[in-house]
Tab-separated table of C-alpha atoms in Angstrom:
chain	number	residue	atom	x	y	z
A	25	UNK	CA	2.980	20.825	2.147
A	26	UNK	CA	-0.321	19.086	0.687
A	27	UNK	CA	1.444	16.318	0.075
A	28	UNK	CA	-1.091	13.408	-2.055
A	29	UNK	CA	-4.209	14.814	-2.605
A	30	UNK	CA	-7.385	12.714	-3.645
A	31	UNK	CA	-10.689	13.772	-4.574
A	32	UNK	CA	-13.662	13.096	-4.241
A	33	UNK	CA	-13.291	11.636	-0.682
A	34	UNK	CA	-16.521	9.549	-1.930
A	35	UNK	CA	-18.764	8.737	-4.845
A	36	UNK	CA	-21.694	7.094	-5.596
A	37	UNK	CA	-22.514	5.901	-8.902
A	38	UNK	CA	-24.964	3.998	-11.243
A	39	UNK	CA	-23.784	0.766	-13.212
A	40	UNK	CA	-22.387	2.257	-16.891
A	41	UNK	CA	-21.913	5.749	-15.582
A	42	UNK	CA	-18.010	6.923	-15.932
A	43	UNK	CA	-16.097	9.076	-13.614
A	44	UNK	CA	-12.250	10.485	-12.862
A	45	UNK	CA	-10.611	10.390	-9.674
A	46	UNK	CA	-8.498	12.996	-9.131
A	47	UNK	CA	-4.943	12.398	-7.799
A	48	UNK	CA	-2.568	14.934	-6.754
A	49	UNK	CA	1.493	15.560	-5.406
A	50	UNK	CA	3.222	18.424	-4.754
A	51	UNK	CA	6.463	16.729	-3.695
A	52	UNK	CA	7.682	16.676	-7.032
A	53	UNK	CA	7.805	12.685	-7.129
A	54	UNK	CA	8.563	10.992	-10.445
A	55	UNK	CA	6.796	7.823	-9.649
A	56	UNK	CA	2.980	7.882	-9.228
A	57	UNK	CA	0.594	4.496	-8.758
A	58	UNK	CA	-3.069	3.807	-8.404
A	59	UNK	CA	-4.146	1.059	-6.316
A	60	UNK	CA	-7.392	-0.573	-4.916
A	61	UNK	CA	-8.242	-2.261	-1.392
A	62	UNK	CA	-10.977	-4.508	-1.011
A	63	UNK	CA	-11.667	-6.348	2.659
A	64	UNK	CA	-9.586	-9.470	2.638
A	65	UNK	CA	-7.641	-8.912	-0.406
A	66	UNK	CA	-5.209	-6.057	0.936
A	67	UNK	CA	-4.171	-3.340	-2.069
A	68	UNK	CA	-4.183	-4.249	-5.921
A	69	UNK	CA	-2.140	-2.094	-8.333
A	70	UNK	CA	-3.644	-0.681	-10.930
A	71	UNK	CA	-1.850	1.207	-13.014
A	72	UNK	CA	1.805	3.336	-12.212
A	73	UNK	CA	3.167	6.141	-14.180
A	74	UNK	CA	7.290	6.244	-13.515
A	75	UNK	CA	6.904	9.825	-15.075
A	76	UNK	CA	5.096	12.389	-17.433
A	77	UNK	CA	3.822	11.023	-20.609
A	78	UNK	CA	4.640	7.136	-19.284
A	79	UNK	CA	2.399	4.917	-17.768
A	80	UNK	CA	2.291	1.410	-17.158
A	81	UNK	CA	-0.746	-1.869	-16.496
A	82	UNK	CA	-0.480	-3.022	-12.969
A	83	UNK	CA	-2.112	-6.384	-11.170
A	84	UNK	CA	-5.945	-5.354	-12.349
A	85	UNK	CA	-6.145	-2.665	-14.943
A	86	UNK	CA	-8.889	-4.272	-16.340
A	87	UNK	CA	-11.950	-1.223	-16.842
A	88	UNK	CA	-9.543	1.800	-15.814
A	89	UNK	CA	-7.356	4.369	-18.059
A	90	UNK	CA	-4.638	6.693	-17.020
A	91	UNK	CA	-2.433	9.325	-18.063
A	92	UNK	CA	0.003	11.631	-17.044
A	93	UNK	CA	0.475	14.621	-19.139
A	94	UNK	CA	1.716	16.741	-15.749
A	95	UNK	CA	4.717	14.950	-13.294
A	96	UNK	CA	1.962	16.449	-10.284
A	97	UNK	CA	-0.956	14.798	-11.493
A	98	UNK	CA	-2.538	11.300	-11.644
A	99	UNK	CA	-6.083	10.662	-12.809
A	100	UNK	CA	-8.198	7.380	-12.584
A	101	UNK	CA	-10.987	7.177	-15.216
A	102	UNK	CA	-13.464	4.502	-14.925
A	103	UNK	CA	-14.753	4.113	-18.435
A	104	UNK	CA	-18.428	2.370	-17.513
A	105	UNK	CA	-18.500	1.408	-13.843
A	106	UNK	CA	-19.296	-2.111	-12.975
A	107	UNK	CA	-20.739	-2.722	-9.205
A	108	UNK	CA	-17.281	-4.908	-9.194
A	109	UNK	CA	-15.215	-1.607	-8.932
A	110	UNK	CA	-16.905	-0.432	-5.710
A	111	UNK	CA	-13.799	-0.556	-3.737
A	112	UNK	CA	-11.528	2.249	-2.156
A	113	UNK	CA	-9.034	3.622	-4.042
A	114	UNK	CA	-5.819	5.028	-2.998
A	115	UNK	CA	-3.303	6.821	-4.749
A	116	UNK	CA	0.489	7.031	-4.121
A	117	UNK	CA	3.841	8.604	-5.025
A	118	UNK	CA	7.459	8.183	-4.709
A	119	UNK	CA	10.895	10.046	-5.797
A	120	UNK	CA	11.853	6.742	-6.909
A	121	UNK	CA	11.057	3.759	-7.801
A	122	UNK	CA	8.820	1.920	-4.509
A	123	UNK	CA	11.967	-0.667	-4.044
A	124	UNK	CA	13.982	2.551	-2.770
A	125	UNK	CA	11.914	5.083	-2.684
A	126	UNK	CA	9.170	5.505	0.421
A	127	UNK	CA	5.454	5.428	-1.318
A	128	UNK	CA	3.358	8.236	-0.081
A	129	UNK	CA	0.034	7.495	0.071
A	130	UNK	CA	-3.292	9.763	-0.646
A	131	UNK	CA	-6.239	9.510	2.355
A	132	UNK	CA	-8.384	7.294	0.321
A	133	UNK	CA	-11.762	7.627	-2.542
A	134	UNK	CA	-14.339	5.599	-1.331
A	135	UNK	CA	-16.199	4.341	-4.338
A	136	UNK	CA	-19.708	2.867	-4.893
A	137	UNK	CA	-21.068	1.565	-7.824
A	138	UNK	CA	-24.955	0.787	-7.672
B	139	UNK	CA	4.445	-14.801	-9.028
B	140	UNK	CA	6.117	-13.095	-5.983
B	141	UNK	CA	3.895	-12.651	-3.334
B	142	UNK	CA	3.353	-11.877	0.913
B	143	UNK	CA	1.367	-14.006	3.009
B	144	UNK	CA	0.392	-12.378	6.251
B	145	UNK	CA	-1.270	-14.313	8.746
B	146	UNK	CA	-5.264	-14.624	9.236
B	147	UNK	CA	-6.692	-12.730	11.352
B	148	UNK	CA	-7.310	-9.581	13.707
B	149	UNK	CA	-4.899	-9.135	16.510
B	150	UNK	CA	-6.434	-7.904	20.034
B	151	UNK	CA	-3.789	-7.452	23.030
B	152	UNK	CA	-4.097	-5.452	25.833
B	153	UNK	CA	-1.696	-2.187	26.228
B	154	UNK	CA	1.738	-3.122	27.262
B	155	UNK	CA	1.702	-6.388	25.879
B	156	UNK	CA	3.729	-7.758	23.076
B	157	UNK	CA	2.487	-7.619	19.364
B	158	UNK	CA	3.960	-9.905	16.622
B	159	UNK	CA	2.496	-10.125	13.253
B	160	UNK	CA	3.897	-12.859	10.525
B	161	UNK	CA	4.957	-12.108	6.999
B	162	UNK	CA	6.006	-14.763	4.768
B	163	UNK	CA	7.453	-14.243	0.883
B	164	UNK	CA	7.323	-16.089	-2.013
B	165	UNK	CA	9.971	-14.622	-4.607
B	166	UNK	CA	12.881	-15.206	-6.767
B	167	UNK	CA	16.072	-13.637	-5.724
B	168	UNK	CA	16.330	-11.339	-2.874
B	169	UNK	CA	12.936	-8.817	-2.757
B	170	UNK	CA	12.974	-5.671	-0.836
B	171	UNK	CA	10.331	-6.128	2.239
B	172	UNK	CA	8.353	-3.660	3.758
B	173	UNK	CA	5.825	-3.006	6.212
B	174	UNK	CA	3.339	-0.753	5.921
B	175	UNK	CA	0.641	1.122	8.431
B	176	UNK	CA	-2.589	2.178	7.792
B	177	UNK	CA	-3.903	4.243	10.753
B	178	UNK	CA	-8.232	4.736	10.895
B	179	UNK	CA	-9.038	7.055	7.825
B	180	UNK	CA	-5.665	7.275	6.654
B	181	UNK	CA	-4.164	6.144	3.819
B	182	UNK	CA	-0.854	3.962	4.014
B	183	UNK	CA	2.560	5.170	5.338
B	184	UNK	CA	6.210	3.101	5.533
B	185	UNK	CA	7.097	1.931	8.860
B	186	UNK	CA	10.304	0.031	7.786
B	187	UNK	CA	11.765	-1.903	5.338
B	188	UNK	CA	14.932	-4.273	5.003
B	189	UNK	CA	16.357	-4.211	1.444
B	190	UNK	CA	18.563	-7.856	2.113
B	191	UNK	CA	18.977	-10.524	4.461
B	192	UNK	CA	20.019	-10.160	8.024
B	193	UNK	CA	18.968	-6.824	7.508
B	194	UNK	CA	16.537	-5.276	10.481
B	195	UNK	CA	14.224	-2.212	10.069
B	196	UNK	CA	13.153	-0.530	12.886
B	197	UNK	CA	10.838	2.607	13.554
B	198	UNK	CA	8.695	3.422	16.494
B	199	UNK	CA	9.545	1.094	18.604
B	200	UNK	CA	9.005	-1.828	15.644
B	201	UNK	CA	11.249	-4.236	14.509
B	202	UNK	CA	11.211	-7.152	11.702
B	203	UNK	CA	14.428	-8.821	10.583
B	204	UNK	CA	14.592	-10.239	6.803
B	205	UNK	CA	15.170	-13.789	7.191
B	206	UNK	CA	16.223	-16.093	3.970
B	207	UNK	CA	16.112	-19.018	5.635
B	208	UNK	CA	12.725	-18.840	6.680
B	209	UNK	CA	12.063	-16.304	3.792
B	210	UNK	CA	10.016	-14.463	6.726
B	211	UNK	CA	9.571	-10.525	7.590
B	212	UNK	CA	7.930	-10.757	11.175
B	213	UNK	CA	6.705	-7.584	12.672
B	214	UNK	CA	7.411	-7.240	16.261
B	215	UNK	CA	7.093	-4.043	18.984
B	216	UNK	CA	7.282	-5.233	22.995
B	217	UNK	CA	5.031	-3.059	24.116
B	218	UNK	CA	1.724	-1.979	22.645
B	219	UNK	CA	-0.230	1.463	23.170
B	220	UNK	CA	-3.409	2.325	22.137
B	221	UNK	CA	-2.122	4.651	19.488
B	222	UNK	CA	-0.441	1.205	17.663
B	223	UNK	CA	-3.942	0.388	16.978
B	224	UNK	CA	-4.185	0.327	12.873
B	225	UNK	CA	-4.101	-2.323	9.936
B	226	UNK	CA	-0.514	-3.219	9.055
B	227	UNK	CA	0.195	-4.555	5.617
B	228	UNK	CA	4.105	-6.728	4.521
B	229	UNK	CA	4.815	-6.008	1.187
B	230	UNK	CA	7.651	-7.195	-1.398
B	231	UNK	CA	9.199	-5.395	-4.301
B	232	UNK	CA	9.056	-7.683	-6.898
B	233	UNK	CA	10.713	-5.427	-9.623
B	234	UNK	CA	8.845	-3.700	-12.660
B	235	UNK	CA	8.071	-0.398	-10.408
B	236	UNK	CA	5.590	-2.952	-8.584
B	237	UNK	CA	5.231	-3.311	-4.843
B	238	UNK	CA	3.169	-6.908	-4.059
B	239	UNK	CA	0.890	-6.178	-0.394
B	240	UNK	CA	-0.237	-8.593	1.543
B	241	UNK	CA	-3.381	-8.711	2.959
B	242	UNK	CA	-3.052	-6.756	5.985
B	243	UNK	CA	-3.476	-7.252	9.751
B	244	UNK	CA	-6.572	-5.342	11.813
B	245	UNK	CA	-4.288	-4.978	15.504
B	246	UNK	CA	-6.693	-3.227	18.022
B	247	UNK	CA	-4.460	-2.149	21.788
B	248	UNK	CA	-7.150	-2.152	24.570
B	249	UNK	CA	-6.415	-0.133	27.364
């Protein structure tokens, strides 16, 4: 059981460029969220998808898109990378909704925007 | 807006000893709390929650005990191993599908 799967593990890129991160579950989870972690500011949402074909702004969805056209999959695209995205990004998933339901989290993209 | 406020800092204690972390909230109503651990290269996993007051979560030796009176979540475990060393982050569920985390606590165990 994979469980959350992110990928790439890391990425460079140059200011403008765009990229996807990948996101993952094979638990079958309804609920599916994207969040950030920067050093003193703990995690940010981003966006959250409560299921296929739904998905919803978070805390800072300012320069990412999502969809969900599959219930096991999550991407993250950065539409022109800003050096103010370099961050780590983790995504998560749930059965439920996170007041009930345990959020499993993904090992972590770390991303770098030059 | 509902929020956690964890307290500055990194934590260093020796094995054995006893680790508390503070978590306050800020929120309307009665949040779910949480706390969550973060192990080195890891992402997050739930170490307990309380969904109302009085309530106490406990796992792995941890407790914390939602207070509404103090609107506090404290983390507490009485004695430390190395293996406890991680970040551990409070968190609320401040409704919307949205979990608010809090800024999270570096806790090294020396031997």
């Amino acid at each position: 059981n994979a469980g959350v799967t992110q990928t790439p593990k890391f990425q460079v890129l140059k200011t403008g460029q765009s990229m996807t991160l990948q996101c993952a579950q094979d638990m079958n989870h309804e609920y599916m969220s994207w969040y950030r972690q920067d050093p003193g500011m703990g995690l940010r949402l981003i966006h959250y998808s409560v299921g296929a074909g739904i998905t919803d702004q978070g805390e800072v969805p300012n320069g990412y898109n999502v969809s969900r056209s599959t219930t096991e999959d999550f991407p993250l695209r950065l539409l022109s990378a800003a050096p103010s995205q370099t961050s780590v990004y983790f995504c998560a998933s749930s059965y439920s909704n996170p007041r009930t339901g345990e959020l499993f989290f993904g090992e972590g993209s770390r991303l770098t925007v030059l | 807006g509902d929020s956690v406020t964890q307290m500055e800092g990194p934590v260093t204690l020796s094995e054995e000893a006893f680790l508390t972390i503070n978590c306050t909230y800020t929120a309307t109503g009665y949040p779910s709390l949480f706390w969550y651990v973060q192990y080195p290269g890891e992402g997050l996993q739930l170490l307990l929650k309380a969904t109302k007051a009085d309530d106490k979560g406990s796992n792995k030796g941890f407790e914390a005990t939602y207070r509404k009176e103090t609107t506090s979540f404290h983390l507490e475990k009485g004695s430390v191993q190395v293996s406890d060393s991680a970040v551990y982050f409070c968190a609320l569920y401040y409704g919307n599908n949205r979990l608010a985390f809090g800024k999270g606590n570096q806790v090294v165990v020396i031997p």
